[in-house]
Amino acid sequence: NAGVTQTPKFRILKIGQSMTLQCAQDMNHNYMYWYRQDPGMGLKLIYYSVGAGITDKGEVPNGYNVSRSTTEDFPLRLELAAPSQTSVYFCASSFRLGELTGANVLTFGAGSRLTVL
Amino acid sequence: QKEVEQNSGPLSVPEGAIASLNCTYSDRGSQSFLWYRQYSGKSPELIMSIYSNGDKEDGRFTAQLNKASQYVSLLIRDSQPSDSATYLCAVLGNKLVFGAGTILRVKS
């Protein structure tokens, strides 16, 4: 059982380049999330999805796009990368957001460290 | 006012002591309160969750919740060097909001 798998682990981009961070989960979770974490800061929600075909913006969606064509996959697209997007990106999943109990918590991927120069 | 506030630390405690980590939140409608531990360069992992006022104990960890004061804390008894990490408080109301985290250093 792999849980939540993110690729790549590290990436350096030039300003203006585009890329996609991949996220896949094998737990049949309905909810998936993308967070970014800047040094010394908490996790900020970028986008989330409550199921295939449904996505919504979080706190800091500007400069990003997502899609959810399957239950398993939730890629994050960066268009026209900017230095402000230098961060560590975490993908997470859960069965549902409304009731996070001990058996229903966020499962995080290992993270993707992105540097934009 | 930040939605979830934590002292950034670092909080330094000697090995074997009790470490006390605190968190305040602004949304009175919040329902669930979570503590995550995050080692440097790693993803957060859930330590404790609490939903009702009072204390909840799990091994060396005790979570305390006071909804009237909008305050939640995490106590770590018999602190070990392996407990050195950043501890993130997360609060669930109509959305899950994370605090910036408190750095804990346990000195042997």
XYZ file of C-alpha atoms in Angstrom:
225
model
C 0.000 0.000 0.000
C 1.874 3.072 -1.287
C -0.446 5.735 0.202
C 0.131 9.115 -1.450
C 2.881 9.291 -4.050
C 4.285 12.596 -5.297
C 6.673 13.201 -8.166
C 9.133 14.745 -8.667
C 10.798 15.097 -5.253
C 12.950 17.999 -6.390
C 12.789 20.367 -9.337
C 14.480 23.586 -10.383
C 12.588 25.791 -12.811
C 13.478 28.978 -14.615
C 11.140 31.946 -14.383
C 8.336 31.585 -16.903
C 8.627 27.817 -17.312
C 5.696 25.523 -16.655
C 5.507 22.139 -14.989
C 3.149 19.637 -13.414
C 3.513 18.106 -9.988
C 2.031 14.646 -9.965
C 0.059 13.138 -7.079
C -1.501 9.700 -6.886
C -3.206 7.844 -4.030
C -4.247 4.226 -3.815
C -6.530 4.410 -0.772
C -9.715 5.209 -2.702
C -9.963 8.545 -0.892
C -12.549 10.965 -2.204
C -10.810 14.128 -1.000
C -7.441 15.282 -2.262
C -5.545 18.473 -1.476
C -2.518 20.455 -2.520
C -0.664 22.491 0.107
C 2.438 24.617 -0.072
C 4.758 25.195 2.851
C 7.169 28.103 2.893
C 10.076 28.152 5.392
C 8.853 28.776 8.945
C 5.260 28.845 7.799
C 2.324 26.534 8.122
C 0.647 24.689 5.310
C -1.407 26.827 2.952
C -4.149 25.163 0.917
C -3.820 25.763 -2.822
C -6.603 23.634 -4.301
C -8.690 20.713 -3.210
C -11.018 18.178 -4.766
C -13.969 16.328 -3.254
C -14.147 13.771 -6.039
C -13.398 13.075 -9.674
C -14.375 16.015 -11.861
C -14.769 18.432 -8.920
C -12.121 20.916 -7.809
C -12.167 24.124 -5.796
C -9.804 26.884 -4.787
C -8.115 27.060 -1.432
C -6.366 30.000 0.213
C -3.594 30.597 -2.342
C -4.713 29.374 -5.803
C -3.186 32.102 -7.985
C -0.624 30.796 -10.436
C -1.804 27.191 -10.195
C -4.300 24.910 -11.877
C -5.553 21.437 -11.066
C -7.634 18.703 -12.590
C -9.177 15.523 -11.192
C -10.078 13.133 -13.976
C -9.825 10.035 -11.779
C -10.208 9.269 -8.077
C -6.533 8.350 -7.856
C -4.789 11.298 -9.510
C -4.678 14.997 -8.691
C -1.950 16.841 -10.652
C -0.983 20.438 -9.874
C 0.004 22.609 -12.821
C 2.258 25.650 -12.484
C 1.996 28.031 -15.418
C 4.630 30.764 -15.876
C 6.658 29.903 -12.780
C 7.665 32.806 -10.530
C 10.217 32.988 -7.677
C 7.287 33.385 -5.249
C 6.334 29.804 -6.076
C 9.560 28.476 -4.590
C 8.246 26.223 -1.851
C 7.667 22.667 -0.704
C 4.450 21.237 -2.072
C 2.497 18.535 -0.275
C -0.321 16.508 -1.677
C -2.717 14.898 0.791
C -5.856 12.813 0.731
C -8.675 11.781 3.058
C -12.053 10.095 2.912
C -13.892 13.288 3.749
C -13.091 16.636 5.293
C -16.106 17.129 7.489
C -15.189 14.602 10.119
C -11.531 14.008 10.716
C -11.462 11.218 13.238
C -8.615 8.987 14.178
C -9.555 6.672 11.339
C -10.107 9.392 8.811
C -7.204 11.781 8.731
C -5.112 13.481 6.143
C -2.472 11.259 4.598
C 0.391 13.291 3.202
C 2.767 12.550 0.382
C 6.507 12.957 0.903
C 6.556 16.426 -0.657
C 8.004 18.063 -3.756
C 10.621 20.773 -3.311
C 10.402 23.350 -6.085
C 12.883 26.148 -6.690
C 12.210 28.872 -9.258
C 15.252 30.870 -10.335
C -5.698 37.975 13.770
C -4.368 34.708 12.379
C -6.836 31.857 12.298
C -4.467 29.499 14.113
C -1.592 30.900 16.145
C 1.400 29.125 17.596
C 4.592 30.387 19.169
C 7.288 29.695 16.596
C 9.881 28.827 19.245
C 12.276 27.238 19.386
C 11.169 25.657 22.634
C 14.133 23.987 24.283
C 13.640 21.392 27.010
C 16.068 18.944 28.629
C 15.669 15.236 28.030
C 13.099 13.734 30.388
C 11.235 17.007 30.957
C 7.675 17.888 29.946
C 7.322 19.916 26.762
C 4.216 22.102 26.530
C 3.087 23.315 23.118
C 0.243 25.786 22.761
C -2.166 26.850 20.052
C -5.020 29.364 19.886
C -7.654 29.627 17.204
C -10.177 32.230 16.123
C -13.116 30.229 14.706
C -15.498 29.401 17.561
C -17.278 26.929 15.292
C -14.196 24.734 15.003
C -14.912 21.083 15.603
C -11.690 19.113 15.455
C -8.190 19.876 16.645
C -5.164 18.040 15.391
C -1.486 17.954 16.261
C 1.016 16.987 13.586
C 4.728 16.369 14.001
C 7.029 17.306 11.145
C 10.682 16.359 11.029
C 12.949 18.550 8.934
C 12.495 17.765 5.240
C 9.642 15.332 5.884
C 5.881 15.446 5.589
C 3.610 16.031 8.599
C 2.417 13.007 10.541
C -0.593 12.971 12.850
C 0.153 12.600 16.566
C -3.117 13.402 18.293
C -6.633 14.531 17.553
C -9.139 15.912 20.043
C -12.772 16.928 19.648
C -14.162 17.442 23.162
C -13.184 19.731 26.003
C -10.731 18.228 28.429
C -7.714 15.997 28.135
C -6.920 13.115 25.840
C -3.913 10.936 26.545
C -1.991 8.654 24.203
C 1.247 7.287 25.578
C 3.591 10.170 26.365
C 1.313 12.661 24.608
C -1.629 14.526 26.120
C -3.813 16.898 24.144
C -5.840 19.466 26.060
C -8.780 21.416 24.651
C -10.595 24.416 26.084
C -13.190 25.621 23.596
C -14.331 28.514 25.797
C -10.798 29.926 25.717
C -10.232 28.754 22.120
C -7.062 27.072 23.240
C -5.538 23.696 22.558
C -2.254 22.340 23.841
C -0.012 19.320 23.501
C 2.048 17.993 26.403
C 4.924 15.621 25.772
C 6.080 13.812 28.903
C 9.547 12.341 29.317
C 10.755 14.256 26.253
C 13.321 12.466 24.116
C 15.819 13.860 21.604
C 13.789 12.028 18.932
C 10.862 14.354 19.768
C 12.846 17.285 18.335
C 10.726 18.455 15.411
C 8.221 21.106 14.389
C 4.747 20.599 15.820
C 1.844 21.873 13.748
C -1.551 22.633 15.208
C -4.448 22.200 12.767
C -8.022 23.302 13.374
C -11.054 22.089 11.447
C -14.061 24.357 11.135
C -15.531 24.665 7.669
C -11.968 24.195 6.447
C -8.740 22.787 7.830
C -6.288 25.523 8.849
C -2.725 24.913 9.984
C -0.677 27.021 12.333
C 2.893 27.942 11.432
C 4.281 25.406 13.885
C 6.462 25.388 17.001
C 10.016 24.123 16.810
C 10.823 21.813 19.724
C 14.391 20.960 20.667
C 15.042 18.306 23.270
C 18.580 18.438 24.613
C 20.282 15.293 25.891
